[in-house]
Amino acid sequence: MYFIGYDIGSSSIKAALLNAETGACVATATCPEKEMTIDVPYQDWAEQNPESWWQEIINATEILLNRFTIDPALIKGIGIAYQMHGLVCVDKDQQVLRPAIIWCDSRAVDIGNAAFDALGEAYCLSHLLNSPGNFTASKLRWVQQNEPHIYERIHKVMLPGDYIAMKLTGEARTTVSGLSEGTFWDFTTNSVSQVLLQHYQIDGSLLSEVVPTFGEQGRLSAAAAAILKLAPGTPVTYRAGDQPNNAFSLNVLQPGEAATTAGTSGVVYAVHDKNGYDARSRVNTFVHVNNSGEALRNGVLMCLNGTGITNSWLKNLVGDITYPEMNNLAAQAPIGAKGLQVFPFGNGAERILENKSVGASIANLDFNRHSRAYMMRAVQEGIVFGLNYGIDIMRHMDLGIHRVRAGNANMFLSPLFREAFANTANVVIELYNTDGAQGAARGAAVGAGYVSIADAFRGMECLSVITPDTSLQTQYQEAYGNWLHALQLRMH
């Protein structure tokens, strides 16, 4: 039996075909070849056309089936992972009403901050475990206030993964984990937060029917099957945001375990068995994929928006260079880059900085001392230092983060990045041969009842383990201390 996993990112759509009997991924596809664009019509805005995600799903599926010939009837389930916190609005005919407001859009920060003050810190932190901040509910309130002609036509609001599931099945549905990532979920009552809906004057009927994370969520419609060349009636059996799914794909499911990723944004995601929160909402708590009535499982997430996008900005600025060449150049500069510092905060409001849009900056640049190599190292170190800043916040929540798992992809392909991460954060890094699309396919196999969660990770291998090096730790932590001091001066 085979299962398909889709990962709807903001840079690309990835697809994976999994042989569930062996646990082997037999084919993958990534579309488009170049990164998808993010539209920024105004400062702090970030939008994408949801229909472009669907078109790239079509393209990726075609490539997948060309690379591995298979009878579509042998595909027994579809799993979906998706970029979190986005807002898609559709009318009664399931037509998109406006571009999706995606995760790194900051236009609703003030709305969320005002709600935090009005509802009160005690309510928000004990019930939502977060400030409403810049999450989906606040983005919907922005549409209501600024585009009433759009708002009055909305039949359903959904997250990016909910939209793709709707395109596959024709049904508008969501999950508890998804509602929590939009700050619609009350962790105390285990239900949609009526208090938040009333405060934002949002009709609860705009939210979709709730289905389990694992389990049948709808079946492939005849129309979608014809477009994708898959079998009608194939069930969608798993859905999760990209970071809970990344954790699942790395078998990070129990308290004390942590996952990390460093794509366009960078995330460290740790599993907790408590309804914990950061008093300043700099890191955020959401319902994890394996949460149940028998065992509480939440995911505490820290996000650095300006991770891979900072490195790709530098690559585009330099021109005519590959990422491996950049990594090699960066490794030629010494730890600390002779004082050159990069603050990678140029991709919208940063939650770890209390939802402030401080912008990216470069400090201590000396034209006589610093070559391209120094700049490339300073970028990678600046990203690591930003991630470590968030890890320190999580540790103050009694999350013991000593070992993290990551897919062998994106920034973790850089030996220097891995070295800097392990030594700055004082963690062991385990790299695995997996990614979000493969995780979604494994989740689909679990949701279809073909394998248990315990057996879902056959075929996944640990490729390497990076441990802190005592001879390097002092240098990296000194460089981090200097960077942190400079950041604190900029923040005050």
CSV table of C-alpha atoms in Angstrom, one decimal:
chain,number,residue,atom,x,y,z
A,1,MET,CA,0.0,0.0,0.0
A,2,TYR,CA,1.1,3.6,-0.7
A,3,PHE,CA,0.4,7.0,0.7
A,4,ILE,CA,0.9,10.5,-0.6
A,5,GLY,CA,2.0,13.4,1.6
A,6,TYR,CA,1.8,17.0,0.5
A,7,ASP,CA,3.7,19.9,2.3
A,8,ILE,CA,2.3,23.3,1.4
A,9,GLY,CA,5.1,25.8,2.1
A,10,SER,CA,5.4,29.4,1.3
A,11,SER,CA,8.5,28.7,-0.9
A,12,SER,CA,7.3,25.5,-2.6
A,13,ILE,CA,5.0,22.6,-2.6
A,14,LYS,CA,6.6,19.2,-1.8
A,15,ALA,CA,5.0,15.8,-2.5
A,16,ALA,CA,6.2,12.4,-1.4
A,17,LEU,CA,5.0,8.8,-2.2
A,18,LEU,CA,5.6,6.3,0.6
A,19,ASN,CA,5.6,2.5,0.5
A,20,ALA,CA,4.0,1.9,3.8
A,21,GLU,CA,5.0,-1.8,3.9
A,22,THR,CA,8.7,-1.0,3.8
A,23,GLY,CA,8.6,2.6,5.1
A,24,ALA,CA,10.6,3.7,2.1
A,25,CYS,CA,9.9,7.0,0.2
A,26,VAL,CA,9.8,5.9,-3.4
A,27,ALA,CA,9.4,9.2,-5.1
A,28,THR,CA,9.4,12.9,-4.3
A,29,ALA,CA,8.7,16.1,-6.2
A,30,THR,CA,9.1,19.8,-5.5
A,31,CYS,CA,7.2,22.5,-7.4
A,32,PRO,CA,7.8,25.1,-8.7
A,33,GLU,CA,11.5,24.9,-9.6
A,34,LYS,CA,12.1,28.4,-8.4
A,35,GLU,CA,10.7,29.7,-5.1
A,36,MET,CA,7.1,30.9,-5.0
A,37,THR,CA,6.7,34.6,-4.6
A,38,ILE,CA,5.3,36.3,-1.6
A,39,ASP,CA,3.4,39.4,-2.5
A,40,VAL,CA,4.2,42.5,-0.3
A,41,PRO,CA,1.8,45.2,-1.5
A,42,TYR,CA,2.5,47.3,1.7
A,43,GLN,CA,5.1,47.2,4.4
A,44,ASP,CA,4.6,44.3,6.9
A,45,TRP,CA,2.1,42.6,4.5
A,46,ALA,CA,2.7,39.1,3.1
A,47,GLU,CA,0.2,37.4,0.8
A,48,GLN,CA,-0.1,34.4,-1.6
A,49,ASN,CA,-2.7,33.2,-3.9
A,50,PRO,CA,-4.2,30.0,-2.6
A,51,GLU,CA,-5.0,28.8,-6.1
A,52,SER,CA,-1.3,28.8,-6.9
A,53,TRP,CA,-0.8,26.2,-4.1
A,54,TRP,CA,-3.4,24.0,-5.7
A,55,GLN,CA,-1.8,24.4,-9.1
A,56,GLU,CA,1.5,23.3,-7.7
A,57,ILE,CA,-0.2,20.3,-6.0
A,58,ILE,CA,-1.4,19.3,-9.5
A,59,ASN,CA,2.1,19.8,-10.9
A,60,ALA,CA,3.9,17.9,-8.1
A,61,THR,CA,1.4,15.0,-8.3
A,62,GLU,CA,2.1,14.7,-12.0
A,63,ILE,CA,5.8,14.6,-11.5
A,64,LEU,CA,5.4,12.1,-8.6
A,65,LEU,CA,3.4,9.7,-10.7
A,66,ASN,CA,5.8,10.0,-13.7
A,67,ARG,CA,8.7,9.1,-11.4
A,68,PHE,CA,7.0,6.0,-9.9
A,69,THR,CA,4.5,4.2,-12.0
A,70,ILE,CA,1.7,2.9,-9.8
A,71,ASP,CA,-1.9,1.9,-10.0
A,72,PRO,CA,-3.7,4.8,-8.3
A,73,ALA,CA,-6.0,2.3,-6.5
A,74,LEU,CA,-2.9,1.3,-4.5
A,75,ILE,CA,-2.8,4.7,-2.9
A,76,LYS,CA,-4.8,4.4,0.3
A,77,GLY,CA,-4.6,7.8,1.8
A,78,ILE,CA,-3.4,11.4,1.5
A,79,GLY,CA,-1.7,13.5,4.2
A,80,ILE,CA,-1.4,17.3,4.3
A,81,ALA,CA,1.1,19.5,6.1
A,82,TYR,CA,0.9,23.2,5.6
A,83,GLN,CA,2.3,26.6,6.5
A,84,MET,CA,0.7,27.7,9.8
A,85,HIS,CA,-1.3,30.8,10.9
A,86,GLY,CA,-2.5,31.8,7.4
A,87,LEU,CA,-6.0,33.0,6.6
A,88,VAL,CA,-7.9,31.8,3.5
A,89,CYS,CA,-11.5,33.2,3.0
A,90,VAL,CA,-13.9,31.5,0.6
A,91,ASP,CA,-17.5,32.1,-0.4
A,92,LYS,CA,-20.5,29.7,-0.4
A,93,ASP,CA,-19.2,28.4,-3.8
A,94,GLN,CA,-15.8,27.7,-2.3
A,95,GLN,CA,-14.2,30.5,-4.3
A,96,VAL,CA,-11.3,32.4,-2.8
A,97,LEU,CA,-12.3,36.0,-1.9
A,98,ARG,CA,-8.9,37.5,-1.4
A,99,PRO,CA,-5.2,36.5,-1.3
A,100,ALA,CA,-4.3,34.5,1.7
A,101,ILE,CA,-2.8,36.5,4.5
A,102,ILE,CA,0.2,34.2,5.4
A,103,TRP,CA,2.2,33.5,8.5
A,104,CYS,CA,4.8,36.3,8.2
A,105,ASP,CA,2.2,39.0,7.6
A,106,SER,CA,2.3,41.5,10.4
A,107,ARG,CA,-0.7,43.8,9.7
A,108,ALA,CA,-2.8,42.4,12.6
A,109,VAL,CA,-0.2,42.9,15.4
A,110,ASP,CA,-1.9,45.9,16.9
A,111,ILE,CA,-5.3,44.2,16.7
A,112,GLY,CA,-4.0,41.2,18.6
A,113,ASN,CA,-2.2,43.3,21.2
A,114,ALA,CA,-5.4,45.3,21.8
A,115,ALA,CA,-7.3,42.1,22.3
A,116,PHE,CA,-4.7,40.9,24.8
A,117,ASP,CA,-5.2,44.1,26.8
A,118,ALA,CA,-9.0,44.0,26.5
A,119,LEU,CA,-9.5,40.4,27.4
A,120,GLY,CA,-6.8,40.5,30.0
A,121,GLU,CA,-3.5,38.8,30.4
A,122,ALA,CA,-4.9,36.3,32.9
A,123,TYR,CA,-7.6,35.1,30.4
A,124,CYS,CA,-5.4,35.0,27.3
A,125,LEU,CA,-2.5,33.1,28.9
A,126,SER,CA,-4.6,30.6,30.9
A,127,HIS,CA,-7.2,29.9,28.2
A,128,LEU,CA,-5.5,30.6,24.9
A,129,LEU,CA,-1.9,30.0,26.2
A,130,ASN,CA,-0.9,32.9,23.9
A,131,SER,CA,-1.7,36.5,23.1
A,132,PRO,CA,-4.1,36.7,20.1
A,133,GLY,CA,-1.1,38.4,18.6
A,134,ASN,CA,-0.7,38.1,14.9
A,135,PHE,CA,-2.5,34.8,14.5
A,136,THR,CA,-5.3,33.8,12.2
A,137,ALA,CA,-8.2,35.1,14.4
A,138,SER,CA,-6.6,38.6,14.5
A,139,LYS,CA,-6.1,38.5,10.7
A,140,LEU,CA,-9.7,37.7,10.3
A,141,ARG,CA,-10.6,40.7,12.5
A,142,TRP,CA,-8.4,42.8,10.3
A,143,VAL,CA,-10.4,41.8,7.2
A,144,GLN,CA,-13.7,42.5,9.1
A,145,GLN,CA,-12.5,46.0,9.9
A,146,ASN,CA,-10.8,46.9,6.7
A,147,GLU,CA,-12.5,45.0,4.0
A,148,PRO,CA,-16.2,44.7,5.1
A,149,HIS,CA,-17.3,44.1,1.5
A,150,ILE,CA,-15.1,40.9,1.6
A,151,TYR,CA,-16.0,39.9,5.1
A,152,GLU,CA,-19.7,39.9,4.4
A,153,ARG,CA,-19.2,37.4,1.6
A,154,ILE,CA,-17.2,34.9,3.7
A,155,HIS,CA,-18.8,31.5,4.1
A,156,LYS,CA,-15.8,29.8,5.7
A,157,VAL,CA,-12.4,30.8,6.9
A,158,MET,CA,-9.6,28.2,6.9
A,159,LEU,CA,-5.9,27.6,7.2
A,160,PRO,CA,-3.8,26.8,4.1
A,161,GLY,CA,-4.0,23.1,4.8
A,162,ASP,CA,-7.8,23.3,5.2
A,163,TYR,CA,-8.0,24.9,1.9
A,164,ILE,CA,-6.1,22.2,0.1
A,165,ALA,CA,-8.1,19.5,1.9
A,166,MET,CA,-11.3,21.3,0.6
A,167,LYS,CA,-9.9,21.3,-2.9
A,168,LEU,CA,-9.3,17.6,-2.6
A,169,THR,CA,-12.6,16.6,-1.0
A,170,GLY,CA,-15.0,19.5,-1.6
A,171,GLU,CA,-15.5,19.6,2.2
A,172,ALA,CA,-14.5,22.6,4.5
A,173,ARG,CA,-13.1,21.0,7.7
A,174,THR,CA,-10.4,21.7,10.2
A,175,THR,CA,-8.7,20.2,13.3
A,176,VAL,CA,-8.3,21.1,17.0
A,177,SER,CA,-4.6,21.6,16.4
A,178,GLY,CA,-5.4,24.0,13.5
A,179,LEU,CA,-7.9,26.0,15.6
A,180,SER,CA,-5.3,26.3,18.4
A,181,GLU,CA,-2.7,27.7,16.0
A,182,GLY,CA,-5.2,30.4,15.0
A,183,THR,CA,-5.8,31.2,18.7
A,184,PHE,CA,-9.4,30.1,18.3
A,185,TRP,CA,-9.0,27.3,20.9
A,186,ASP,CA,-9.7,27.5,24.6
A,187,PHE,CA,-7.4,25.0,26.4
A,188,THR,CA,-9.3,25.2,29.6
A,189,THR,CA,-12.7,24.3,28.2
A,190,ASN,CA,-11.4,22.2,25.3
A,191,SER,CA,-13.6,24.0,22.9
A,192,VAL,CA,-13.6,27.0,20.5
A,193,SER,CA,-13.1,30.2,22.5
A,194,GLN,CA,-16.5,31.9,22.6
A,195,VAL,CA,-14.9,34.8,24.5
A,196,LEU,CA,-12.5,35.6,21.7
A,197,LEU,CA,-15.1,35.2,19.0
A,198,GLN,CA,-17.4,37.6,20.9
A,199,HIS,CA,-14.6,40.1,21.4
A,200,TYR,CA,-13.8,40.1,17.7
A,201,GLN,CA,-17.5,39.9,16.7
A,202,ILE,CA,-16.8,36.8,14.6
A,203,ASP,CA,-19.7,34.4,13.9
A,204,GLY,CA,-18.7,30.9,14.9
A,205,SER,CA,-20.4,29.5,11.8
A,206,LEU,CA,-17.4,30.8,9.8
A,207,LEU,CA,-15.3,28.1,11.4
A,208,SER,CA,-15.3,24.7,9.8
A,209,GLU,CA,-16.4,21.3,11.2
A,210,VAL,CA,-13.7,19.7,13.3
A,211,VAL,CA,-12.2,16.3,12.3
A,212,PRO,CA,-9.4,14.3,14.0
A,213,THR,CA,-5.8,15.0,13.0
A,214,PHE,CA,-5.5,11.2,12.3
A,215,GLY,CA,-8.5,9.6,10.6
A,216,GLU,CA,-10.7,10.1,7.6
A,217,GLN,CA,-11.3,13.8,6.9
A,218,GLY,CA,-13.1,13.4,3.6
A,219,ARG,CA,-12.6,11.6,0.3
A,220,LEU,CA,-11.1,12.6,-3.0
A,221,SER,CA,-13.9,14.1,-5.2
A,222,ALA,CA,-14.4,12.8,-8.7
A,223,ALA,CA,-13.4,16.3,-10.1
A,224,ALA,CA,-10.2,16.5,-8.1
A,225,ALA,CA,-9.3,12.8,-8.9
A,226,ALA,CA,-9.7,13.5,-12.6
A,227,ILE,CA,-7.3,16.5,-12.3
A,228,LEU,CA,-4.7,14.7,-10.2
A,229,LYS,CA,-5.1,11.3,-12.0
A,230,LEU,CA,-5.7,9.6,-8.7
A,231,ALA,CA,-8.6,7.2,-7.7
A,232,PRO,CA,-11.9,8.9,-6.7
A,233,GLY,CA,-12.8,8.2,-3.1
A,234,THR,CA,-9.1,8.1,-1.9
A,235,PRO,CA,-9.4,9.3,1.7
A,236,VAL,CA,-7.6,12.3,3.2
A,237,THR,CA,-6.5,10.8,6.5
A,238,TYR,CA,-4.1,13.3,8.1
A,239,ARG,CA,-3.6,17.0,8.4
A,240,ALA,CA,-1.3,19.2,10.5
A,241,GLY,CA,0.6,22.5,10.5
A,242,ASP,CA,4.1,22.3,9.2
A,243,GLN,CA,5.8,22.5,12.6
A,244,PRO,CA,3.7,19.9,14.4
A,245,ASN,CA,4.0,17.8,11.3
A,246,ASN,CA,7.8,18.3,11.2
A,247,ALA,CA,7.9,17.1,14.8
A,248,PHE,CA,5.8,14.1,13.9
A,249,SER,CA,7.9,13.3,10.9
A,250,LEU,CA,10.9,13.2,13.3
A,251,ASN,CA,9.1,11.0,15.8
A,252,VAL,CA,9.0,13.9,18.3
A,253,LEU,CA,5.9,13.0,20.3
A,254,GLN,CA,6.7,12.8,24.0
A,255,PRO,CA,7.6,15.3,26.7
A,256,GLY,CA,11.3,16.3,26.6
A,257,GLU,CA,11.6,15.7,22.8
A,258,ALA,CA,12.3,18.5,20.4
A,259,ALA,CA,12.5,19.1,16.7
A,260,THR,CA,13.9,21.9,14.7
A,261,THR,CA,13.8,23.2,11.1
A,262,ALA,CA,15.5,26.0,9.3
A,263,GLY,CA,13.7,26.8,6.0
A,264,THR,CA,12.3,30.2,5.1
A,265,SER,CA,11.7,30.5,8.8
A,266,GLY,CA,13.5,28.7,11.6
A,267,VAL,CA,11.7,26.9,14.4
A,268,VAL,CA,12.4,24.9,17.5
A,269,TYR,CA,9.4,22.9,18.6
A,270,ALA,CA,9.3,21.0,21.9
A,271,VAL,CA,6.7,18.7,23.3
A,272,HIS,CA,5.1,19.5,26.7
A,273,ASP,CA,2.6,17.6,28.8
A,274,LYS,CA,1.3,20.8,30.4
A,275,ASN,CA,-0.8,23.8,29.4
A,276,GLY,CA,2.3,26.0,29.7
A,277,TYR,CA,3.0,29.5,28.3
A,278,ASP,CA,5.5,32.3,28.2
A,279,ALA,CA,4.2,35.3,30.2
A,280,ARG,CA,5.3,37.6,27.4
A,281,SER,CA,4.0,35.3,24.6
A,282,ARG,CA,7.3,35.2,22.9
A,283,VAL,CA,7.0,31.5,22.2
A,284,ASN,CA,3.6,29.9,21.7
A,285,THR,CA,1.8,26.7,22.7
A,286,PHE,CA,-0.4,24.8,20.3
A,287,VAL,CA,-2.2,21.4,20.5
A,288,HIS,CA,0.2,18.7,19.2
A,289,VAL,CA,-0.8,16.0,16.7
A,290,ASN,CA,-1.0,13.2,19.3
A,291,ASN,CA,-2.9,15.0,22.0
A,292,SER,CA,-5.7,13.0,23.4
A,293,GLY,CA,-8.0,12.8,26.4
A,294,GLU,CA,-5.7,10.2,27.9
A,295,ALA,CA,-2.4,12.1,27.4
A,296,LEU,CA,-2.1,15.8,27.1
A,297,ARG,CA,0.5,16.7,24.4
A,298,ASN,CA,1.2,20.3,23.4
A,299,GLY,CA,3.8,21.7,21.2
A,300,VAL,CA,5.8,24.8,22.3
A,301,LEU,CA,7.0,26.7,19.3
A,302,MET,CA,9.6,29.4,18.9
A,303,CYS,CA,9.9,30.9,15.4
A,304,LEU,CA,12.5,33.1,13.8
A,305,ASN,CA,10.9,34.5,10.7
A,306,GLY,CA,14.2,35.7,9.2
A,307,THR,CA,16.0,32.4,8.9
A,308,GLY,CA,16.6,30.9,5.4
A,309,ILE,CA,15.2,34.1,3.9
A,310,THR,CA,18.2,36.0,5.2
A,311,ASN,CA,20.6,33.5,3.7
A,312,SER,CA,18.7,33.5,0.4
A,313,TRP,CA,18.7,37.3,0.4
A,314,LEU,CA,22.5,37.3,0.7
A,315,LYS,CA,22.8,34.7,-2.1
A,316,ASN,CA,20.6,36.7,-4.4
A,317,LEU,CA,22.6,39.9,-3.5
A,318,VAL,CA,26.0,38.2,-4.3
A,319,GLY,CA,24.7,36.4,-7.4
A,320,ASP,CA,26.2,33.6,-9.3
A,321,ILE,CA,26.9,31.4,-6.3
A,322,THR,CA,25.5,28.2,-4.9
A,323,TYR,CA,24.6,27.5,-1.3
A,324,PRO,CA,27.4,24.9,-1.0
A,325,GLU,CA,29.8,27.5,-2.2
A,326,MET,CA,28.5,30.0,0.3
A,327,ASN,CA,28.9,27.4,3.1
A,328,ASN,CA,32.5,26.7,2.0
A,329,LEU,CA,33.3,30.4,2.0
A,330,ALA,CA,31.6,31.0,5.3
A,331,ALA,CA,33.8,28.3,6.9
A,332,GLN,CA,36.9,30.2,5.9
A,333,ALA,CA,36.1,33.1,8.3
A,334,PRO,CA,36.8,32.7,12.0
A,335,ILE,CA,34.1,32.2,14.7
A,336,GLY,CA,32.6,35.5,15.5
A,337,ALA,CA,33.5,36.9,12.1
A,338,LYS,CA,35.9,39.4,13.7
A,339,GLY,CA,33.1,41.3,15.2
A,340,LEU,CA,30.8,41.4,12.2
A,341,GLN,CA,27.2,40.9,13.4
A,342,VAL,CA,23.9,40.2,11.6
A,343,PHE,CA,20.5,40.6,13.1
A,344,PRO,CA,18.1,38.5,10.9
A,345,PHE,CA,14.8,40.2,11.7
A,346,GLY,CA,13.7,41.5,8.3
A,347,ASN,CA,10.7,39.3,7.6
A,348,GLY,CA,7.9,40.8,9.5
A,349,ALA,CA,7.2,41.0,13.2
A,350,GLU,CA,9.2,38.6,15.3
A,351,ARG,CA,7.3,36.8,18.1
A,352,ILE,CA,10.5,36.2,20.1
A,353,LEU,CA,10.9,40.0,20.1
A,354,GLU,CA,7.4,40.5,21.5
A,355,ASN,CA,5.9,40.9,18.0
A,356,LYS,CA,8.0,43.9,17.1
A,357,SER,CA,9.1,44.6,13.5
A,358,VAL,CA,12.7,45.7,14.2
A,359,GLY,CA,14.1,45.1,10.7
A,360,ALA,CA,17.3,43.3,9.8
A,361,SER,CA,20.6,45.0,10.4
A,362,ILE,CA,24.4,44.6,10.1
A,363,ALA,CA,26.8,45.9,12.7
A,364,ASN,CA,30.5,46.5,12.9
A,365,LEU,CA,31.1,46.2,9.2
A,366,ASP,CA,34.7,47.1,8.4
A,367,PHE,CA,35.5,47.4,4.7
A,368,ASN,CA,39.1,46.7,5.3
A,369,ARG,CA,38.6,43.5,7.4
A,370,HIS,CA,35.4,41.9,6.2
A,371,SER,CA,35.2,40.0,2.9
A,372,ARG,CA,32.3,38.0,1.5
A,373,ALA,CA,33.3,35.0,3.6
A,374,TYR,CA,32.9,37.1,6.8
A,375,MET,CA,29.5,38.2,5.7
A,376,MET,CA,28.4,34.7,4.9
A,377,ARG,CA,29.5,33.4,8.3
A,378,ALA,CA,28.0,36.4,10.1
A,379,VAL,CA,24.6,35.6,8.5
A,380,GLN,CA,24.7,31.9,9.5
A,381,GLU,CA,25.8,32.8,13.0
A,382,GLY,CA,23.2,35.5,13.3
A,383,ILE,CA,20.5,33.0,12.4
A,384,VAL,CA,21.8,30.5,15.0
A,385,PHE,CA,22.0,33.3,17.6
A,386,GLY,CA,18.4,34.3,16.9
A,387,LEU,CA,17.3,30.6,17.3
A,388,ASN,CA,19.3,30.3,20.5
A,389,TYR,CA,17.6,33.4,21.9
A,390,GLY,CA,14.3,31.6,21.5
A,391,ILE,CA,15.6,28.4,23.0
A,392,ASP,CA,16.6,30.3,26.1
A,393,ILE,CA,13.0,31.5,26.4
A,394,MET,CA,11.8,27.9,26.2
A,395,ARG,CA,14.2,26.7,28.8
A,396,HIS,CA,12.7,29.3,31.2
A,397,MET,CA,9.4,27.4,30.7
A,398,ASP,CA,11.1,24.3,32.2
A,399,LEU,CA,11.5,22.7,28.8
A,400,GLY,CA,14.8,20.8,29.0
A,401,ILE,CA,16.2,21.0,25.4
A,402,HIS,CA,19.3,19.0,25.3
A,403,ARG,CA,18.8,17.0,22.0
A,404,VAL,CA,17.0,18.1,18.9
A,405,ARG,CA,16.1,16.3,15.7
A,406,ALA,CA,16.1,17.8,12.2
A,407,GLY,CA,15.6,16.8,8.7
A,408,ASN,CA,18.8,16.8,6.6
A,409,ALA,CA,17.6,19.8,4.6
A,410,ASN,CA,17.8,23.6,4.1
A,411,MET,CA,20.2,25.4,6.5
A,412,PHE,CA,21.1,22.1,8.2
A,413,LEU,CA,22.9,21.1,5.0
A,414,SER,CA,25.6,23.6,6.1
A,415,PRO,CA,28.3,22.0,8.3
A,416,LEU,CA,29.1,25.4,9.7
A,417,PHE,CA,25.4,26.0,10.6
A,418,ARG,CA,25.2,22.7,12.4
A,419,GLU,CA,28.5,23.3,14.2
A,420,ALA,CA,27.3,26.8,15.3
A,421,PHE,CA,23.9,25.6,16.4
A,422,ALA,CA,25.2,22.6,18.5
A,423,ASN,CA,27.9,24.7,20.2
A,424,THR,CA,25.9,27.9,20.8
A,425,ALA,CA,22.8,26.1,22.1
A,426,ASN,CA,24.8,23.3,23.8
A,427,VAL,CA,22.6,20.6,22.2
A,428,VAL,CA,23.1,17.3,20.4
A,429,ILE,CA,21.7,17.4,16.8
A,430,GLU,CA,20.3,14.3,15.1
A,431,LEU,CA,19.8,14.5,11.4
A,432,TYR,CA,17.3,12.2,9.6
A,433,ASN,CA,16.4,11.3,6.1
A,434,THR,CA,13.0,12.8,6.2
A,435,ASP,CA,11.0,16.0,5.4
A,436,GLY,CA,7.5,17.4,5.9
A,437,ALA,CA,6.0,15.7,2.8
A,438,GLN,CA,7.3,12.3,4.0
A,439,GLY,CA,6.0,13.0,7.5
A,440,ALA,CA,2.5,13.8,6.0
A,441,ALA,CA,2.6,10.5,4.1
A,442,ARG,CA,3.5,8.6,7.3
A,443,GLY,CA,0.7,10.5,9.1
A,444,ALA,CA,-1.7,9.4,6.3
A,445,ALA,CA,-0.8,5.8,6.9
A,446,VAL,CA,-1.5,6.2,10.6
A,447,GLY,CA,-4.8,7.9,9.9
A,448,ALA,CA,-5.9,5.2,7.5
A,449,GLY,CA,-5.3,2.6,10.2
A,450,TYR,CA,-2.6,0.9,8.2
A,451,VAL,CA,0.2,1.4,10.8
A,452,SER,CA,0.3,2.5,14.4
A,453,ILE,CA,2.2,5.6,15.4
A,454,ALA,CA,4.8,3.3,17.0
A,455,ASP,CA,5.3,1.6,13.6
A,456,ALA,CA,5.1,4.6,11.4
A,457,PHE,CA,8.8,5.4,11.2
A,458,ARG,CA,10.1,2.3,9.5
A,459,GLY,CA,12.5,3.3,6.8
A,460,MET,CA,13.6,6.5,8.6
A,461,GLU,CA,17.3,6.6,9.4
A,462,CYS,CA,19.5,8.8,11.5
A,463,LEU,CA,22.2,10.1,9.1
A,464,SER,CA,24.5,11.9,11.5
A,465,VAL,CA,24.8,13.1,15.0
A,466,ILE,CA,26.5,16.5,15.8
A,467,THR,CA,27.7,16.9,19.4
A,468,PRO,CA,29.0,20.1,21.0
A,469,ASP,CA,32.8,20.5,20.9
A,470,THR,CA,34.3,21.8,24.1
A,471,SER,CA,37.1,23.4,22.1
A,472,LEU,CA,34.6,25.5,20.2
A,473,GLN,CA,31.8,26.2,22.7
A,474,THR,CA,33.6,29.0,24.5
A,475,GLN,CA,34.2,30.9,21.2
A,476,TYR,CA,30.6,30.5,20.0
A,477,GLN,CA,29.1,31.4,23.3
A,478,GLU,CA,31.3,34.5,23.6
A,479,ALA,CA,30.2,35.5,20.1
A,480,TYR,CA,26.6,34.9,21.1
A,481,GLY,CA,27.0,37.0,24.3
A,482,ASN,CA,28.4,39.9,22.2
A,483,TRP,CA,25.5,39.6,19.8
A,484,LEU,CA,22.9,39.4,22.6
A,485,HIS,CA,24.3,42.5,24.2
A,486,ALA,CA,24.1,44.4,20.9
A,487,LEU,CA,20.5,43.2,20.4
A,488,GLN,CA,19.5,44.3,23.8
A,489,LEU,CA,20.9,47.8,23.1
A,490,ARG,CA,18.9,47.9,19.9
A,491,MET,CA,15.7,46.9,21.6
A,492,HIS,CA,15.8,49.7,24.2
